Amino acid sequence: MLAAAVSRMLSDITPKPATSRVLVASCDYSNDATFEIKKCDLYRLEDGPPVTAMLTREDGLKYYRMMQTIRRMELKADQLYKQKFIRGFCHLCDGQEACYVGLEAGINPSDHIITSYRAHGFCYTRGLSVRSILAELTGRRSGCAKGKGGSMHMYTKNFYGGNGIVGAQVPLGAGIALACKYKENKEVCLTIYGDGAANQGQISEAYNMAAVWNLPCIFICENNRYGMGTSVERAAASTEYYKRGNFLPGLKVDGMDVLCVREATKFAADYCRSGKGPILMELQTYRYHGHSMSDPGVSYRTREEIQNVRSKSDPIMLLRDKMVNNKLASVEELKGIDVEVRQSIDEAAQFATTDPEPSLEDLGQHIYSSNPPFEIRGVNQCIKFKSVS
Amino acid sequence: MNLFQAVTSALDNSLAKDPTAVIFGEDVAFGGVFRCTVGLRDKYGKDRVFNTPLCEQGIVGFGIGIAVTGATAIAEIQFADYIFPAFDQIVNEAAKYRYRSGDLFNCGSLTIRSPWGCVGHGALYHSQSPEAFFAHCPGIKVVVPRSPFQAKGLLLSCIEDKNPCIFFEPKILYRAAVEQVPIEPYNIPLSQAEVIQEGSDVTLVAWGTQVHVIREVASMAQEKLGVSCEVIDLRTILPWDVDTVCKSVVKTGRLLVSHEAPLTGGFASEISSTVQEECFLNLEAPISRVCGYDTPFPHIFEPFYIPDKWKCYDALRKMINY
């Protein structure tokens, strides 16, 4: 009681450095709390994920920081694009943070993820630093793909991108799952695609192959209700994406609640790891930005709709409320995290705008793997590029 | 009108004249991502201008089906880079329909429109020029306009042509190119190249955006080297106008072909090969091809990748001094 009073007094008077505040106030927090989460609709499944989830303070702070980092990073990318530091195409994922953090929380780092072009969130959760992501967006040599991939093509260990062509990543994901099964390492592959891509033919082909060969593949449909500018009702004969696997079992998950996503992912991963075969998850989520930076995002949906989602289901807000109301953290502590995150993003952006661009020789590199390197044919005889691996 | 308005005008004329014409593709209903179909749905109804889901193979297959029954199908593939899922349908179904049915059936009333070519910030998947892949396929026609006036005439010809046509629209010119374009329909014949500028020393051949580049190179050559260039816009890639190009090379003795697509296997190689067959003894210098490098279309390196006027000028100079 006394400690709490002291901490309140201190934090009211002057802004203290974060460490001292935590020291004084830590005994005021609980270690963990249990929450009720939304029950997932099931398809071809007897049981589903649990309806309660336990969240430790440590995990809560981690998820909060990660989601806030992704949010700030995307907003910074928006700013850099408008300042023309980032060019080309940029597909932002703010609003969908709970999906990325929740999915990562439900699997191991040794599992595999492959996704579409709206990939910045996964890049971060899979371990890439904000610096390398922003530097890749601005096309600099410290970018994760050496500046050659840009927004849609970022990769790291066990993360296979970042794919520009809609739906093309899904058969690839089934292939990665086959490799996991073949190597008998109990790893799974999360193969993520959007509501627009769900209408591509190759998705059905991948479902069939995964089911026939019993592959440890979790197909995940990131349903943010709009395929570019087309709402799901106008594009799909059935908007129950979790049932679209037909013979595949499916789960419908609230993608705005990080705990719901985490529990569903754990459930799905256990399902695959136990050898029961592929499974389909639909994450119901929302993106605040338009499809890409050239889409204002309001010609096919109302500002009221966006505002509504922001005020009622924003994933960061939901987690913050959960944590504060259950004494897992204080508002000030979370605000402190906000400030730190903002600072680190600003630093990363500073780096990303000052790092040098890749050298011209890189134009001809990494086309083939060949030893010795061979010359790239082209038009300018003064510059000879060599394709090296 | 600019290029996208010229396309809208052509589509408007088609839908007005031909009651069976329908336009479909991703996002065409609100006007399309490049505004090529603005106003058409309101004017002609949602039965005739409608959206498809995100499925290129489905779009083209569906279009072939419509065309086989005799209705006019105008399909849009949102970017030429996305045409590859539909490649099988185009090459194996559309191109061979008339042949394999012994002329009993055909899908001639199919036209596929698609934005094409580099745009400054397109990177790997919004900048490709895949005309060479389709040039290798007998049974279809491939057309690329250089300007709004050309676009409308050529598109109307493609729609009316009794063969399946692919019409690539240079996306960088959608707003940038502005010209006087008649509102009434008119046709520009297919398989006819156009000599834009007459000359006597070198023949320059290109299509689409690149025509404007070589035009500039021609004036540079005239000014700095006193060289008179004949500039030809090929317009139809398949079947291409061999006579016009060869006649020109017979006159000048030198040929330079330029395109954004990669060098190896690009359409310049076909032109080069045919011209050396027909005009071997008339050639004063080896045929020059100024094209993109044999790499995927780069994001950050685009200014270095594209065959700009300096690269073309350099190649032209080497040819003159051969």
Short mmCIF file of N, CA and C in Angstrom, two decimals, chain B residues 29-114:
data_model
loop_
_atom_site.label_atom_id
_atom_site.label_comp_id
_atom_site.label_asym_id
_atom_site.label_seq_id
_atom_site.Cartn_x
_atom_site.Cartn_y
_atom_site.Cartn_z
N ALA B 29 -15.09 -2.37 -62.76
CA ALA B 29 -16.41 -1.75 -62.56
C ALA B 29 -16.31 -0.30 -62.09
N PHE B 30 -15.46 -0.01 -61.16
CA PHE B 30 -15.39 1.38 -60.69
C PHE B 30 -14.60 2.25 -61.64
N GLY B 31 -13.96 1.65 -62.61
CA GLY B 31 -13.20 2.42 -63.59
C GLY B 31 -11.82 1.86 -63.85
N GLY B 32 -11.40 0.91 -63.03
CA GLY B 32 -10.10 0.29 -63.28
C GLY B 32 -8.98 1.02 -62.54
N VAL B 33 -7.91 0.30 -62.27
CA VAL B 33 -6.81 0.91 -61.51
C VAL B 33 -6.09 1.99 -62.30
N PHE B 34 -6.28 2.01 -63.60
CA PHE B 34 -5.70 3.07 -64.42
C PHE B 34 -6.77 3.91 -65.09
N ARG B 35 -7.97 3.82 -64.61
CA ARG B 35 -9.11 4.62 -65.09
C ARG B 35 -9.49 4.36 -66.53
N CYS B 36 -9.15 3.20 -67.06
CA CYS B 36 -9.48 2.94 -68.46
C CYS B 36 -10.94 2.63 -68.70
N THR B 37 -11.68 2.26 -67.65
CA THR B 37 -13.08 1.87 -67.88
C THR B 37 -14.04 2.79 -67.13
N VAL B 38 -13.60 4.01 -66.85
CA VAL B 38 -14.44 4.93 -66.07
C VAL B 38 -15.73 5.26 -66.82
N GLY B 39 -16.84 5.17 -66.14
CA GLY B 39 -18.13 5.59 -66.72
C GLY B 39 -18.83 4.53 -67.54
N LEU B 40 -18.13 3.45 -67.88
CA LEU B 40 -18.73 2.48 -68.80
C LEU B 40 -19.82 1.66 -68.12
N ARG B 41 -19.62 1.37 -66.84
CA ARG B 41 -20.62 0.56 -66.16
C ARG B 41 -21.92 1.33 -66.00
N ASP B 42 -21.77 2.61 -65.69
CA ASP B 42 -22.98 3.44 -65.55
C ASP B 42 -23.70 3.55 -66.87
N LYS B 43 -22.92 3.63 -67.95
CA LYS B 43 -23.55 3.85 -69.25
C LYS B 43 -24.17 2.58 -69.82
N TYR B 44 -23.47 1.44 -69.65
CA TYR B 44 -23.92 0.23 -70.32
C TYR B 44 -24.48 -0.83 -69.40
N GLY B 45 -24.40 -0.60 -68.12
CA GLY B 45 -25.03 -1.56 -67.22
C GLY B 45 -24.06 -2.55 -66.64
N LYS B 46 -24.47 -3.11 -65.49
CA LYS B 46 -23.56 -4.03 -64.81
C LYS B 46 -23.53 -5.41 -65.44
N ASP B 47 -24.39 -5.66 -66.42
CA ASP B 47 -24.30 -6.94 -67.10
C ASP B 47 -23.18 -6.92 -68.12
N ARG B 48 -22.80 -5.71 -68.54
CA ARG B 48 -21.83 -5.66 -69.62
C ARG B 48 -20.44 -5.22 -69.16
N VAL B 49 -20.39 -4.60 -67.98
CA VAL B 49 -19.08 -4.20 -67.46
C VAL B 49 -19.03 -4.71 -66.03
N PHE B 50 -18.27 -5.75 -65.77
CA PHE B 50 -18.32 -6.36 -64.43
C PHE B 50 -16.96 -6.83 -63.97
N ASN B 51 -16.88 -6.95 -62.66
CA ASN B 51 -15.63 -7.38 -62.02
C ASN B 51 -15.54 -8.89 -61.98
N THR B 52 -14.31 -9.37 -62.00
CA THR B 52 -14.09 -10.79 -61.77
C THR B 52 -13.33 -10.92 -60.46
N PRO B 53 -13.35 -12.09 -59.85
CA PRO B 53 -12.47 -12.30 -58.69
C PRO B 53 -11.02 -12.33 -59.17
N LEU B 54 -10.14 -12.52 -58.23
CA LEU B 54 -8.71 -12.44 -58.49
C LEU B 54 -8.22 -13.76 -59.08
N CYS B 55 -8.43 -13.97 -60.38
CA CYS B 55 -8.06 -15.25 -60.96
C CYS B 55 -7.80 -15.09 -62.45
N GLU B 56 -6.54 -14.82 -62.81
CA GLU B 56 -6.22 -14.53 -64.21
C GLU B 56 -6.53 -15.69 -65.14
N GLN B 57 -6.19 -16.88 -64.67
CA GLN B 57 -6.45 -18.04 -65.51
C GLN B 57 -7.95 -18.15 -65.77
N GLY B 58 -8.71 -17.89 -64.71
CA GLY B 58 -10.16 -17.91 -64.84
C GLY B 58 -10.67 -16.82 -65.76
N ILE B 59 -10.08 -15.64 -65.67
CA ILE B 59 -10.53 -14.52 -66.51
C ILE B 59 -10.37 -14.85 -67.97
N VAL B 60 -9.20 -15.33 -68.34
CA VAL B 60 -8.96 -15.60 -69.76
C VAL B 60 -9.76 -16.80 -70.23
N GLY B 61 -9.80 -17.84 -69.40
CA GLY B 61 -10.59 -19.01 -69.78
C GLY B 61 -12.04 -18.63 -70.00
N PHE B 62 -12.56 -17.84 -69.08
CA PHE B 62 -13.93 -17.36 -69.15
C PHE B 62 -14.13 -16.54 -70.43
N GLY B 63 -13.15 -15.69 -70.74
CA GLY B 63 -13.21 -14.87 -71.95
C GLY B 63 -13.24 -15.72 -73.20
N ILE B 64 -12.44 -16.77 -73.21
CA ILE B 64 -12.43 -17.67 -74.37
C ILE B 64 -13.80 -18.28 -74.54
N GLY B 65 -14.39 -18.67 -73.43
CA GLY B 65 -15.73 -19.27 -73.49
C GLY B 65 -16.75 -18.32 -74.09
N ILE B 66 -16.71 -17.07 -73.63
CA ILE B 66 -17.65 -16.07 -74.17
C ILE B 66 -17.42 -15.91 -75.66
N ALA B 67 -16.16 -15.82 -76.05
CA ALA B 67 -15.84 -15.56 -77.45
C ALA B 67 -16.25 -16.71 -78.35
N VAL B 68 -16.14 -17.92 -77.83
CA VAL B 68 -16.48 -19.08 -78.66
C VAL B 68 -17.96 -19.08 -79.03
N THR B 69 -18.79 -18.54 -78.16
CA THR B 69 -20.22 -18.51 -78.49
C THR B 69 -20.55 -17.38 -79.45
N GLY B 70 -19.58 -16.51 -79.71
CA GLY B 70 -19.81 -15.45 -80.68
C GLY B 70 -19.91 -14.06 -80.08
N ALA B 71 -19.99 -13.96 -78.77
CA ALA B 71 -20.05 -12.62 -78.17
C ALA B 71 -18.64 -12.03 -78.12
N THR B 72 -18.58 -10.72 -78.01
CA THR B 72 -17.26 -10.06 -77.99
C THR B 72 -16.80 -9.92 -76.55
N ALA B 73 -15.66 -10.49 -76.25
CA ALA B 73 -15.15 -10.47 -74.88
C ALA B 73 -13.92 -9.57 -74.81
N ILE B 74 -13.95 -8.59 -73.91
CA ILE B 74 -12.79 -7.73 -73.73
C ILE B 74 -12.33 -7.93 -72.30
N ALA B 75 -11.28 -8.69 -72.13
CA ALA B 75 -10.80 -9.03 -70.79
C ALA B 75 -9.67 -8.10 -70.40
N GLU B 76 -9.59 -7.76 -69.12
CA GLU B 76 -8.45 -6.96 -68.67
C GLU B 76 -7.64 -7.76 -67.67
N ILE B 77 -6.34 -7.81 -67.91
CA ILE B 77 -5.44 -8.40 -66.93
C ILE B 77 -4.75 -7.20 -66.27
N GLN B 78 -4.86 -7.07 -64.99
CA GLN B 78 -4.50 -5.82 -64.32
C GLN B 78 -3.08 -5.32 -64.57
N PHE B 79 -2.13 -6.21 -64.67
CA PHE B 79 -0.77 -5.83 -65.07
C PHE B 79 -0.25 -6.96 -65.94
N ALA B 80 0.55 -6.64 -66.95
CA ALA B 80 1.06 -7.69 -67.83
C ALA B 80 1.86 -8.71 -67.03
N ASP B 81 2.42 -8.30 -65.89
CA ASP B 81 3.20 -9.22 -65.08
C ASP B 81 2.35 -10.35 -64.52
N TYR B 82 1.03 -10.15 -64.48
CA TYR B 82 0.15 -11.15 -63.90
C TYR B 82 -0.48 -12.04 -64.96
N ILE B 83 0.00 -11.92 -66.19
CA ILE B 83 -0.66 -12.65 -67.26
C ILE B 83 -0.24 -14.11 -67.26
N PHE B 84 0.82 -14.42 -66.48
CA PHE B 84 1.36 -15.78 -66.59
C PHE B 84 0.46 -16.91 -66.10
N PRO B 85 -0.37 -16.72 -65.07
CA PRO B 85 -1.31 -17.82 -64.79
C PRO B 85 -2.23 -18.08 -65.97
N ALA B 86 -2.44 -17.07 -66.80
CA ALA B 86 -3.34 -17.24 -67.94
C ALA B 86 -2.61 -17.71 -69.19
N PHE B 87 -1.30 -17.86 -69.08
CA PHE B 87 -0.49 -18.20 -70.25
C PHE B 87 -0.96 -19.48 -70.90
N ASP B 88 -1.29 -20.47 -70.07
CA ASP B 88 -1.75 -21.74 -70.62
C ASP B 88 -3.03 -21.54 -71.40
N GLN B 89 -3.97 -20.80 -70.85
CA GLN B 89 -5.23 -20.58 -71.54
C GLN B 89 -5.02 -19.86 -72.88
N ILE B 90 -4.13 -18.87 -72.87
CA ILE B 90 -3.91 -18.11 -74.11
C ILE B 90 -3.23 -18.98 -75.15
N VAL B 91 -2.16 -19.64 -74.75
CA VAL B 91 -1.34 -20.37 -75.72
C VAL B 91 -2.00 -21.68 -76.13
N ASN B 92 -2.52 -22.40 -75.16
CA ASN B 92 -3.04 -23.72 -75.49
C ASN B 92 -4.50 -23.73 -75.89
N GLU B 93 -5.26 -22.77 -75.41
CA GLU B 93 -6.68 -22.79 -75.78
C GLU B 93 -6.99 -21.74 -76.83
N ALA B 94 -6.76 -20.48 -76.49
CA ALA B 94 -7.18 -19.41 -77.39
C ALA B 94 -6.49 -19.49 -78.75
N ALA B 95 -5.18 -19.66 -78.72
CA ALA B 95 -4.42 -19.61 -79.98
C ALA B 95 -4.74 -20.78 -80.90
N LYS B 96 -5.12 -21.90 -80.32
CA LYS B 96 -5.24 -23.10 -81.14
C LYS B 96 -6.68 -23.50 -81.44
N TYR B 97 -7.60 -22.67 -80.98
CA TYR B 97 -8.99 -23.07 -81.11
C TYR B 97 -9.43 -23.27 -82.56
N ARG B 98 -9.13 -22.28 -83.39
CA ARG B 98 -9.60 -22.38 -84.77
C ARG B 98 -8.91 -23.54 -85.48
N TYR B 99 -7.63 -23.65 -85.21
CA TYR B 99 -6.84 -24.68 -85.89
C TYR B 99 -7.32 -26.07 -85.53
N ARG B 100 -7.49 -26.30 -84.22
CA ARG B 100 -7.80 -27.67 -83.82
C ARG B 100 -9.23 -28.07 -84.12
N SER B 101 -10.11 -27.10 -84.35
CA SER B 101 -11.48 -27.47 -84.66
C SER B 101 -11.74 -27.39 -86.15
N GLY B 102 -10.66 -27.24 -86.91
CA GLY B 102 -10.82 -27.18 -88.35
C GLY B 102 -11.74 -26.04 -88.76
N ASP B 103 -11.63 -24.91 -88.06
CA ASP B 103 -12.43 -23.71 -88.35
C ASP B 103 -13.90 -23.84 -87.99
N LEU B 104 -14.25 -24.87 -87.24
CA LEU B 104 -15.65 -24.99 -86.81
C LEU B 104 -15.95 -23.98 -85.72
N PHE B 105 -14.97 -23.82 -84.82
CA PHE B 105 -15.12 -22.87 -83.72
C PHE B 105 -13.92 -21.94 -83.69
N ASN B 106 -14.11 -20.78 -83.12
CA ASN B 106 -12.96 -19.91 -82.90
C ASN B 106 -13.28 -18.95 -81.77
N CYS B 107 -12.25 -18.38 -81.18
CA CYS B 107 -12.47 -17.39 -80.13
C CYS B 107 -11.94 -16.06 -80.61
N GLY B 108 -12.19 -15.75 -81.86
CA GLY B 108 -11.66 -14.53 -82.45
C GLY B 108 -12.15 -13.26 -81.81
N SER B 109 -13.32 -13.30 -81.19
CA SER B 109 -13.84 -12.05 -80.64
C SER B 109 -13.30 -11.80 -79.24
N LEU B 110 -12.19 -12.44 -78.89
CA LEU B 110 -11.56 -12.20 -77.59
C LEU B 110 -10.44 -11.18 -77.75
N THR B 111 -10.44 -10.17 -76.88
CA THR B 111 -9.32 -9.24 -76.82
C THR B 111 -8.89 -9.16 -75.37
N ILE B 112 -7.61 -9.27 -75.12
CA ILE B 112 -7.10 -9.15 -73.76
C ILE B 112 -6.29 -7.87 -73.68
N ARG B 113 -6.66 -6.98 -72.76
CA ARG B 113 -5.93 -5.71 -72.62
C ARG B 113 -5.11 -5.79 -71.35
N SER B 114 -3.90 -5.23 -71.39
CA SER B 114 -3.09 -5.29 -70.17
C SER B 114 -2.06 -4.17 -70.13
#
